[in-house]
PDB file of C-alpha atoms in Angstrom:
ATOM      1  CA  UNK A  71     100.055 108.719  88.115  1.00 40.00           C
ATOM      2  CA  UNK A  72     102.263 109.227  91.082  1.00 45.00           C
ATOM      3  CA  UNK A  73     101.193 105.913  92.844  1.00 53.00           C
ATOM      4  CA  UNK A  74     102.804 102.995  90.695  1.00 54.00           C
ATOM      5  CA  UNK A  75     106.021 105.527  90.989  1.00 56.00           C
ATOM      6  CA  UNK A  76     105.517 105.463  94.888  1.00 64.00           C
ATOM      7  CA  UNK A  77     105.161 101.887  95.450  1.00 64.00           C
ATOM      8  CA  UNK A  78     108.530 101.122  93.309  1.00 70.00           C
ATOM      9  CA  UNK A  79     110.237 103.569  95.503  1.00 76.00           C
ATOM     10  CA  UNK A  80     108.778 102.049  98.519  1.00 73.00           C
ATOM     11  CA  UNK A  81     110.136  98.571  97.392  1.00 78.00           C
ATOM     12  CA  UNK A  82     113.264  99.304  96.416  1.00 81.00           C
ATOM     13  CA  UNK A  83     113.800 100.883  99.234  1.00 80.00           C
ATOM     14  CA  UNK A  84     112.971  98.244 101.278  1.00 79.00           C
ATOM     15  CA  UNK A  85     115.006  95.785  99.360  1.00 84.00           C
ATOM     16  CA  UNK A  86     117.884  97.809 100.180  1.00 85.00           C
ATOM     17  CA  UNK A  87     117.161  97.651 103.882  1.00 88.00           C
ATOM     18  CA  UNK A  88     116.916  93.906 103.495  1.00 88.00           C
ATOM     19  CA  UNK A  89     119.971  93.424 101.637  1.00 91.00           C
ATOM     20  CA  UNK A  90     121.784  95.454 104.683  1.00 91.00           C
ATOM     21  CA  UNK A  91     120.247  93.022 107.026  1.00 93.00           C
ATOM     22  CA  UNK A  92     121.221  90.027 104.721  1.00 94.00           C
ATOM     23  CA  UNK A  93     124.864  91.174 104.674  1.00 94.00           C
ATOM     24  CA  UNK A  94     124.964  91.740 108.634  1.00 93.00           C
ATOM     25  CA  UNK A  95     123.423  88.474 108.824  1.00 93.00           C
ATOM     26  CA  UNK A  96     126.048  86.719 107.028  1.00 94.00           C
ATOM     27  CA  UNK A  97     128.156  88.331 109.404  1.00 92.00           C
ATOM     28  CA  UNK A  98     126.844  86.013 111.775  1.00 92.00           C
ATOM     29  CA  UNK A  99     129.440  82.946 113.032  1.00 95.00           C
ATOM     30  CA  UNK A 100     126.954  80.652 113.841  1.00 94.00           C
ATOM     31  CA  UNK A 101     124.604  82.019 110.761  1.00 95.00           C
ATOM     32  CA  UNK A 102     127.627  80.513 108.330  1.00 96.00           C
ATOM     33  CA  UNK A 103     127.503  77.669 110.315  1.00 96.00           C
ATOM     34  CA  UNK A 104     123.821  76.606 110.002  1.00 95.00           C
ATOM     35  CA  UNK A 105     124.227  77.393 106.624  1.00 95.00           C
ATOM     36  CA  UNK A 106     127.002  75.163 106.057  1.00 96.00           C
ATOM     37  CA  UNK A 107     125.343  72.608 107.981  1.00 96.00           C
ATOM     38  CA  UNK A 108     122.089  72.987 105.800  1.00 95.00           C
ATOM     39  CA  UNK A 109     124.861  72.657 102.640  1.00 96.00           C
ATOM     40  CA  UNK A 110     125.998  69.367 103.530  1.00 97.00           C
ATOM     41  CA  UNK A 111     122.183  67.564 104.781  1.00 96.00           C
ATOM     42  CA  UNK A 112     121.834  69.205 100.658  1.00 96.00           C
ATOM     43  CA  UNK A 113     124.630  67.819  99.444  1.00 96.00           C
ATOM     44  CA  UNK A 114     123.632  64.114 101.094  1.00 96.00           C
ATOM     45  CA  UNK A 115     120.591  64.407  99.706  1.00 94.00           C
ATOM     46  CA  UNK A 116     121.422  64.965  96.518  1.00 94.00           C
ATOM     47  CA  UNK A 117     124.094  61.824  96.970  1.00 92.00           C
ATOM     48  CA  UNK A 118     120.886  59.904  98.153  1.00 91.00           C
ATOM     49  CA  UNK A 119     118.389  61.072  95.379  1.00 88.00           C
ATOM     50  CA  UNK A 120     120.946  60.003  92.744  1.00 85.00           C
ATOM     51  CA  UNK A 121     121.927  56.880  93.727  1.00 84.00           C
ATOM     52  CA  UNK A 122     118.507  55.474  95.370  1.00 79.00           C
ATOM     53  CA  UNK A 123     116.841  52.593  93.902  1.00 57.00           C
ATOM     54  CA  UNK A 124     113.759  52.951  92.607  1.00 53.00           C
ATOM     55  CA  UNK A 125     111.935  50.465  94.915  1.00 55.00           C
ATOM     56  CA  UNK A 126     108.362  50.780  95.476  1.00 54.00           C
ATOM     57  CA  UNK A 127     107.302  50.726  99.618  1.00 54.00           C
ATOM     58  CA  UNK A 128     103.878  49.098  99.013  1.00 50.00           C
ATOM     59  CA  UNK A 129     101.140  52.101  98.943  1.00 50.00           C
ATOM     60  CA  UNK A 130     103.556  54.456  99.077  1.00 57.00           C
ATOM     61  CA  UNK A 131     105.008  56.660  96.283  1.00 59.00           C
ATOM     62  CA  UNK A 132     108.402  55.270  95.035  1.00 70.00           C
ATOM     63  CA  UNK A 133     111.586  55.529  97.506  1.00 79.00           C
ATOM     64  CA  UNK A 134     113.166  57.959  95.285  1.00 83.00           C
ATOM     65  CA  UNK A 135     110.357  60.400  95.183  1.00 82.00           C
ATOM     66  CA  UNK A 136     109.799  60.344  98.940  1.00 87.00           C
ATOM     67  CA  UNK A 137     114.057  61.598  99.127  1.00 91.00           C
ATOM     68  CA  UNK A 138     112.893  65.519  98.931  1.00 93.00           C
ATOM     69  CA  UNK A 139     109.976  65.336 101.416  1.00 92.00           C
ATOM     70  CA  UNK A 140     112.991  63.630 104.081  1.00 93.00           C
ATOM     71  CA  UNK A 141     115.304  66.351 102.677  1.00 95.00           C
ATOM     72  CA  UNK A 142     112.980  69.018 102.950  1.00 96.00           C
ATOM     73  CA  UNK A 143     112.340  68.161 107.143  1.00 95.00           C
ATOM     74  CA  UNK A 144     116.053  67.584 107.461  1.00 96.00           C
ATOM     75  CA  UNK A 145     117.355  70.630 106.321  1.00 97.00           C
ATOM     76  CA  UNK A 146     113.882  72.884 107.701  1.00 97.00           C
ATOM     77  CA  UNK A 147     114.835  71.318 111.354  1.00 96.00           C
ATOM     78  CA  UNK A 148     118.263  70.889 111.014  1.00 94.00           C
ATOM     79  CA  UNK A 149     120.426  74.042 109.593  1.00 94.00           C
ATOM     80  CA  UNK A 150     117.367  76.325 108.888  1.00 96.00           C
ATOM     81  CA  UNK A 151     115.796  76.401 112.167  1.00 96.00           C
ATOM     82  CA  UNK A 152     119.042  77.455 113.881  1.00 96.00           C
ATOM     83  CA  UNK A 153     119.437  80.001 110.596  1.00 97.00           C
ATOM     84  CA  UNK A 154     115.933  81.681 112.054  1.00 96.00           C
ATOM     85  CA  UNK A 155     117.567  81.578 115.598  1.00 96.00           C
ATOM     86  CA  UNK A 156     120.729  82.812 115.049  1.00 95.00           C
ATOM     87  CA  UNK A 157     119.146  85.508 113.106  1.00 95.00           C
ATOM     88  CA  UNK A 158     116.397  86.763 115.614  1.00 95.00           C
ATOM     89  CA  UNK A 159     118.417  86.559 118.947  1.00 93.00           C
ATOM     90  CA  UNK A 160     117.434  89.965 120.504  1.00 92.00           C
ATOM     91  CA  UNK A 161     117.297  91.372 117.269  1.00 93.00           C
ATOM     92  CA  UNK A 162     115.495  94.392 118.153  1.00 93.00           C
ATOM     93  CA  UNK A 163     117.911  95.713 120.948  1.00 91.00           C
ATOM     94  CA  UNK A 164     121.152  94.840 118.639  1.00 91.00           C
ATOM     95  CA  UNK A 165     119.510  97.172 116.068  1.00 91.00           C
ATOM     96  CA  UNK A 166     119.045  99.777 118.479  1.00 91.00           C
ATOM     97  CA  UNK A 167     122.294  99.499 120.541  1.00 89.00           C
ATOM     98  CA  UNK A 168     124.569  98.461 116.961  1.00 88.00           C
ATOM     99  CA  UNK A 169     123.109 102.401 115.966  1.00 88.00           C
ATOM    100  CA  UNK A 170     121.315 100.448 112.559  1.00 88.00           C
ATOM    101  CA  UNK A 171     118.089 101.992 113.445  1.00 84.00           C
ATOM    102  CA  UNK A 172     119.481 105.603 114.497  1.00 86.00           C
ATOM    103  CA  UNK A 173     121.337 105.163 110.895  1.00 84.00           C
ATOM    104  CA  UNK A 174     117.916 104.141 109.352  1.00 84.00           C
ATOM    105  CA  UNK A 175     115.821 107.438 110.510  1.00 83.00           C
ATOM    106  CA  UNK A 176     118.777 109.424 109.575  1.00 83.00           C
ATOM    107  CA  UNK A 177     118.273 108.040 106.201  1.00 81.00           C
ATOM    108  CA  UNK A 178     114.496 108.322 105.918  1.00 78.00           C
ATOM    109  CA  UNK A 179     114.371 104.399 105.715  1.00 78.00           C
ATOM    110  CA  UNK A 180     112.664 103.582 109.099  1.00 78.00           C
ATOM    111  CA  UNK A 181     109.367 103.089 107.739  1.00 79.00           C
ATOM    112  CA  UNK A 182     111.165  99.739 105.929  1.00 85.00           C
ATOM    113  CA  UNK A 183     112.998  98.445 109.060  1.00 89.00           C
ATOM    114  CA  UNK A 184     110.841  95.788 109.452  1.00 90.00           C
ATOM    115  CA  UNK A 185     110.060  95.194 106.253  1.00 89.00           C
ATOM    116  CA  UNK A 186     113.986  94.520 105.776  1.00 91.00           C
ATOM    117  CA  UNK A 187     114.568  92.759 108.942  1.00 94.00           C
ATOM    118  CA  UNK A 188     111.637  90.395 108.041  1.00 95.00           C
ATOM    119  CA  UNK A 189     112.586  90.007 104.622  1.00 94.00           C
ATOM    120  CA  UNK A 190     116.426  89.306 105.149  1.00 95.00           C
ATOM    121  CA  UNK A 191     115.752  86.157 107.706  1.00 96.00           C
ATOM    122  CA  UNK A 192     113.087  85.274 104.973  1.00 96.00           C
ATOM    123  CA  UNK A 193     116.184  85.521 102.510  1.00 96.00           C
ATOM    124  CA  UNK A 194     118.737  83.700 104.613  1.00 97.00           C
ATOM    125  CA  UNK A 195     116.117  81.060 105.677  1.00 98.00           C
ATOM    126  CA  UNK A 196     114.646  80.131 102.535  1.00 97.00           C
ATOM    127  CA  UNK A 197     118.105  80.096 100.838  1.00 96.00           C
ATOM    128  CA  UNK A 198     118.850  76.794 102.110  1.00 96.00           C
ATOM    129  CA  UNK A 199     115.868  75.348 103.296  1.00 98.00           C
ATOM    130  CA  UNK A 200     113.776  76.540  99.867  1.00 98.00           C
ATOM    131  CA  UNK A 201     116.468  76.303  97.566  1.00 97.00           C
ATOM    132  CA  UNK A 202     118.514  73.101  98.825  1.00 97.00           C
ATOM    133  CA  UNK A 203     114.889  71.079  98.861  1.00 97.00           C
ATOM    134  CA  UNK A 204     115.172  72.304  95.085  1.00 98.00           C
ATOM    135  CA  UNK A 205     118.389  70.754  94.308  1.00 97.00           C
ATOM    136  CA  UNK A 206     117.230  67.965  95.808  1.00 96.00           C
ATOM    137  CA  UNK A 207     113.642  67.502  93.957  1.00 95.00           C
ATOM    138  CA  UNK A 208     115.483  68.366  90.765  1.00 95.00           C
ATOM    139  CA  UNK A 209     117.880  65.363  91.353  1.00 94.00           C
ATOM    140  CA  UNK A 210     115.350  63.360  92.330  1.00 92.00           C
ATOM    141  CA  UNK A 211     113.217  64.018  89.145  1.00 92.00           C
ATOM    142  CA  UNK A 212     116.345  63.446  86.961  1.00 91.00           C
ATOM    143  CA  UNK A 213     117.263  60.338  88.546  1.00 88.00           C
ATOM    144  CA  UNK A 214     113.601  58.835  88.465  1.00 87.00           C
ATOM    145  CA  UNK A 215     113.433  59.328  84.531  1.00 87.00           C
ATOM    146  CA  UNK A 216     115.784  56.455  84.410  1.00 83.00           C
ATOM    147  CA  UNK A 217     112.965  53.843  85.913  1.00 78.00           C
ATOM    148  CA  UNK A 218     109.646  56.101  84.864  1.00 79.00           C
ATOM    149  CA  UNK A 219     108.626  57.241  88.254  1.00 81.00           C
ATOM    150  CA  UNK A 220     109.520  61.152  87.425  1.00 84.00           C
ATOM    151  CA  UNK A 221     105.600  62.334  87.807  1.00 86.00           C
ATOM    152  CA  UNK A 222     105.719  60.744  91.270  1.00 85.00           C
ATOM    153  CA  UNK A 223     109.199  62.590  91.957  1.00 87.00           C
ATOM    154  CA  UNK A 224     107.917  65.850  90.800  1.00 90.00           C
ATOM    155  CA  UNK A 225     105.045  65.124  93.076  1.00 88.00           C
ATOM    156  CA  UNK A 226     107.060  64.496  96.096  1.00 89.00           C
ATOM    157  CA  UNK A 227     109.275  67.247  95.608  1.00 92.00           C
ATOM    158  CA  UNK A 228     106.193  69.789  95.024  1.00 92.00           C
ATOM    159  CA  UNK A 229     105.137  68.471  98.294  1.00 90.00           C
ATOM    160  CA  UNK A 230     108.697  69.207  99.538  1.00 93.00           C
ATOM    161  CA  UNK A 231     108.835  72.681  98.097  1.00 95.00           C
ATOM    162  CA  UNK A 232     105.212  73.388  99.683  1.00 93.00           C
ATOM    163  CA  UNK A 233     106.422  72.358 103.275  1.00 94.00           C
ATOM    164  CA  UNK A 234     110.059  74.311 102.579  1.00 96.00           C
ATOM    165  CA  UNK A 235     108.227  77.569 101.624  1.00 96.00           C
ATOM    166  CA  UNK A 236     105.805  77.436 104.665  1.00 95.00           C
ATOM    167  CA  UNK A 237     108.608  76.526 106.720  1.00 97.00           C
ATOM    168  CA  UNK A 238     110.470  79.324 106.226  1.00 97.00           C
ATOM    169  CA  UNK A 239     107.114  81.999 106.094  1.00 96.00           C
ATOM    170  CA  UNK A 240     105.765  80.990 109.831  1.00 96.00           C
ATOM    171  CA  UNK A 241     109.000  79.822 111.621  1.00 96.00           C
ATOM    172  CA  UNK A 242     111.108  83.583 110.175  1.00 97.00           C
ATOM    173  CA  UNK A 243     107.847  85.123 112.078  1.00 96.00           C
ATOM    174  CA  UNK A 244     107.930  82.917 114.687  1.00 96.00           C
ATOM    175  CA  UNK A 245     111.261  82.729 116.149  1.00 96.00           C
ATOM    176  CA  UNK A 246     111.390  87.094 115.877  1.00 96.00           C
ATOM    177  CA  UNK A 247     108.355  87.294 117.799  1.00 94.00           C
ATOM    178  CA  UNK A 248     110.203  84.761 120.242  1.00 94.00           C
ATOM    179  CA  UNK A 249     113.792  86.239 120.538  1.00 94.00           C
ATOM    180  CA  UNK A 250     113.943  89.191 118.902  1.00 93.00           C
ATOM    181  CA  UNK A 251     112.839  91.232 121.877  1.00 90.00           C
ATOM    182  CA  UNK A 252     113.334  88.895 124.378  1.00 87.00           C
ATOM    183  CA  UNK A 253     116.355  87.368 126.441  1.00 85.00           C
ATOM    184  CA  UNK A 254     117.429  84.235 125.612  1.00 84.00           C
ATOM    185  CA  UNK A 255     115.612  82.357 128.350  1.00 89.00           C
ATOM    186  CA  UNK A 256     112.325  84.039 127.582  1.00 89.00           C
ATOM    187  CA  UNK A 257     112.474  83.625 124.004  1.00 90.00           C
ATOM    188  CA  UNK A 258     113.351  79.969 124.060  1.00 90.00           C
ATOM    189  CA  UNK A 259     110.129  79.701 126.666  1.00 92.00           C
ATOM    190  CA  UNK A 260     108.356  81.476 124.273  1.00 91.00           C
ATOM    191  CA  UNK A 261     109.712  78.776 121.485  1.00 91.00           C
ATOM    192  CA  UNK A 262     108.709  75.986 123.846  1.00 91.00           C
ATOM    193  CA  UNK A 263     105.213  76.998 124.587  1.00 89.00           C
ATOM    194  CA  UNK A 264     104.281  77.812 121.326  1.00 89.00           C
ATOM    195  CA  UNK A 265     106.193  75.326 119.145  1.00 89.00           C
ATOM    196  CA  UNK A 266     107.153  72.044 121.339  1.00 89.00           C
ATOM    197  CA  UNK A 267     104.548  71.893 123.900  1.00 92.00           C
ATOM    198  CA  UNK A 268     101.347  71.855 120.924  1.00 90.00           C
ATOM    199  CA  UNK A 269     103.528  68.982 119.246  1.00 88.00           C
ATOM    200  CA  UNK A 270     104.413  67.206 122.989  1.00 90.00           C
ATOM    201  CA  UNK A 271     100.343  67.037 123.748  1.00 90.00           C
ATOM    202  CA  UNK A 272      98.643  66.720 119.900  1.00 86.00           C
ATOM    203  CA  UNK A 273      97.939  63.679 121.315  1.00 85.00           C
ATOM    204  CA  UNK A 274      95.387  64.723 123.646  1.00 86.00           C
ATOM    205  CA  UNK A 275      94.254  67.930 121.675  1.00 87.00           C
ATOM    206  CA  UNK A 276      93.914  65.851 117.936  1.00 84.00           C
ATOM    207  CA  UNK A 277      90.452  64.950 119.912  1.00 82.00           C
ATOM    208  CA  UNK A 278      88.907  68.596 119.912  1.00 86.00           C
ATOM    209  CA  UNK A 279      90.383  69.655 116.212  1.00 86.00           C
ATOM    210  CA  UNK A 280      91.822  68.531 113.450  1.00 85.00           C
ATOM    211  CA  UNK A 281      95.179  66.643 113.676  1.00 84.00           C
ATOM    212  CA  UNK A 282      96.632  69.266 110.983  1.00 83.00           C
ATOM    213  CA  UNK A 283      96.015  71.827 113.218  1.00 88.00           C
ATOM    214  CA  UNK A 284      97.323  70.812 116.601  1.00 90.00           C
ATOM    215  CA  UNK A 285     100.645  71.485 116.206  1.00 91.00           C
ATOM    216  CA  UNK A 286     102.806  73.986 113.666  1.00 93.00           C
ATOM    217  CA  UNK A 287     105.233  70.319 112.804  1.00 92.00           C
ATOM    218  CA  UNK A 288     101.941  68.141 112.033  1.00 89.00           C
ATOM    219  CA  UNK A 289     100.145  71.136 110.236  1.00 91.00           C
ATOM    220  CA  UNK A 290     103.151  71.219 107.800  1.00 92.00           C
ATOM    221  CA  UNK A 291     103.518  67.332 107.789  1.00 88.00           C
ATOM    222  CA  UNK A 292      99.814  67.127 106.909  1.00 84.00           C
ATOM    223  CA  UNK A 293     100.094  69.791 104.479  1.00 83.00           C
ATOM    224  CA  UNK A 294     103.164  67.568 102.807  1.00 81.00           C
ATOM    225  CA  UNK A 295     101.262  64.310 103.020  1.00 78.00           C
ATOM    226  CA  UNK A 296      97.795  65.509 101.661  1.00 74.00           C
ATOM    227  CA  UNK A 297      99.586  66.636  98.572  1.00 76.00           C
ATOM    228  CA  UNK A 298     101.898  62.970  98.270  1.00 71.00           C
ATOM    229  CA  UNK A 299      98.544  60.426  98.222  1.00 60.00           C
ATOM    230  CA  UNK A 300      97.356  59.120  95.552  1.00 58.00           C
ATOM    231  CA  UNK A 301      94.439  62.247  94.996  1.00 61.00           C
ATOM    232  CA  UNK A 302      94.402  65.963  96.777  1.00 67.00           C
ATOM    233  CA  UNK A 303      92.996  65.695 100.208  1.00 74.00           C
ATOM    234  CA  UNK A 304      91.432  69.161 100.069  1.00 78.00           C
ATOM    235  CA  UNK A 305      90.485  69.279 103.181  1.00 81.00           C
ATOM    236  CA  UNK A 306      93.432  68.298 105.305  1.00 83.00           C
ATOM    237  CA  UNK A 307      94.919  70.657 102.892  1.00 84.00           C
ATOM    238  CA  UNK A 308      92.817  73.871 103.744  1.00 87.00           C
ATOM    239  CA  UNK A 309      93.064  72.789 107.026  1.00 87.00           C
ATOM    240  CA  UNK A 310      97.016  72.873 107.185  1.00 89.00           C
ATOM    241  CA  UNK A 311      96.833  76.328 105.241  1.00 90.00           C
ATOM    242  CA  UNK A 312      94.439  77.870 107.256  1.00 92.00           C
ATOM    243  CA  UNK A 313      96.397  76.923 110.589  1.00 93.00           C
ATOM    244  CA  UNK A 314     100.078  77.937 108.934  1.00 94.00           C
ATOM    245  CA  UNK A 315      98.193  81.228 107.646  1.00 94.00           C
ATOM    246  CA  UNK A 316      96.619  82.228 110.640  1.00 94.00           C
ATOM    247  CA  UNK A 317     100.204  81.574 112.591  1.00 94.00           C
ATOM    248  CA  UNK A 318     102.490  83.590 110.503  1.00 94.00           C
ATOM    249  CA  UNK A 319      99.486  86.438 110.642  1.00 95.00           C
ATOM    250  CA  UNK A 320      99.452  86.698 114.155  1.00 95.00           C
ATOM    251  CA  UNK A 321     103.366  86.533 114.853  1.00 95.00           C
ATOM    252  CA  UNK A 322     103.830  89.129 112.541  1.00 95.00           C
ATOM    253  CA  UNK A 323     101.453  91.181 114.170  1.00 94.00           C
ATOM    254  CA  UNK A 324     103.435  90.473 117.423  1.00 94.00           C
ATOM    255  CA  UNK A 325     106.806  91.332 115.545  1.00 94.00           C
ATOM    256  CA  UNK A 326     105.685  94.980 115.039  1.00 93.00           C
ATOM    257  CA  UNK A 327     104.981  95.254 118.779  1.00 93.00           C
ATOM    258  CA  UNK A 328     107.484  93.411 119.783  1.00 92.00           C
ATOM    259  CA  UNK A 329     109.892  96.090 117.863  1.00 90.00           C
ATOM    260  CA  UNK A 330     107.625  99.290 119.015  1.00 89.00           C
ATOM    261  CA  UNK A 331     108.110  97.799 122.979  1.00 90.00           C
ATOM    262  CA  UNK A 332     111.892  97.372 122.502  1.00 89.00           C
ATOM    263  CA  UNK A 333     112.177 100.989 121.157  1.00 82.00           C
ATOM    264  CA  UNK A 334     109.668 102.684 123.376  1.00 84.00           C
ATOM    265  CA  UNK A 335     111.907 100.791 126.145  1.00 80.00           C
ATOM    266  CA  UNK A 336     115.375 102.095 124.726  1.00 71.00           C
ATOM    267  CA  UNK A 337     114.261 105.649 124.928  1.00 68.00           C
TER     268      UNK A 337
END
């Protein structure tokens, strides 16, 4: 009887905690920045989307429909990427030093400071890149009912949504494990090594696996693509999931130590 009650107490108060982090990260100069940097690539897109012919590229879905899946990179590697920066520079040892976690114990919340921290850059991430690839794919959709090509737009910008949402779940991970412990010039090592160098030599590796799983860029852009052709290609697709899965697993793994090291090193 006392478990359902538990777990609603458990989430609520971790939604608090998250909603603390989302207002501190708002705080953030260069968070309102990104932000309104992701706004505009939206509000382009939207411009784009509406206005687009409806030219077919031959074996391709039409040009309007393929507006969301440009969108979606645009804003994922434009404002929200520097969003998840922003967010997760030394993290950890602002918490500590800024007294939030101190404040947290006090208040028999510190079981959900990670759950919070997690879940706020998940917030403030997938705010623009989830829900401006929305606007977008909705535009698009509205805008292709004028020529009959909305099924292909509401393919493209399922596709879109797909690659926004998985953005957001490994890169949030990702770029905490990088810098949120970290100085700046070891977390941006940490960036290169795992997220520019795999893309720099796919090349080369594409020869021993799968090109979806080379790289985290190509495993979304193969995800986004297998979903765009003319059927499902199920397996680039559980390829690309498997790969995005077992990324976002592991640097959330490293995000809990990552956090433990900073506070056993603080003490």
């Amino acid at each position: 009887m006392g478990a359902p009650g538990t777990s609603r107490s458990r989430t609520a108060r971790a939604r608090a905690v998250a909603r603390f982090f989302v207002r501190q990260g708002l705080g953030s100069l260069l968070v309102r920045i990104s932000l309104g940097l992701s706004a505009v690539i939206v509000l382009a897109a939207m411009s784009v989307a509406a206005l687009v012919s409806s030219s077919h590229v031959p074996g391709e879905l039409p040009t309007v429909a393929l507006v969301p899946g440009v969108a979606a990179r645009a804003i994922a590697w434009g404002g929200g990427i520097l969003v998840a920066f922003a967010l997760a520079q030394r993290a950890f040892h602002r918490d500590i030093s800024d007294g939030v976690v101190s404040l947290l114990r006090a208040r028999g919340l510190d079981p959900m400071y990670l759950w919070g921290r997690v879940g706020a850059a998940m917030a403030l991430v997938g705010a623009p890149v989830v829900g401006g690839t929305l606007l977008v794919s909705v535009t698009a959709v509205l805008a292709a009912t004028r020529t009959g090509d909305a099924w292909d737009a509401v393919r493209g910008g399922a596709a879109a949504l797909v690659y926004s949402a998985l953005f957001t779940a490994v890169l949030v991970p990702l770029s905490l494990a990088a810098l949120g412990g970290r100085t700046r010039g070891g977390g941006y090592f940490f960036l290169l090594l795992f997220l520019v160098i795999p893309e720099m030599v796919s090349p080369l590796t594409r020869a021993f696996v799968p090109e979806e799983m080379t790289s985290i860029p190509h495993a979304l852009q193969g995800l986004s693509h297998a979903m765009t052709v003319g059927h499902l290609d199920l397996r680039r697709t559980t390829g690309s999931v498997f790969f995005l899965t077992a990324v976002a697993l592991t640097t959330l793994l490293y995000v809990r130590r990552e956090a433990q090291r900073v506070r056993s090193e603080a003490r």
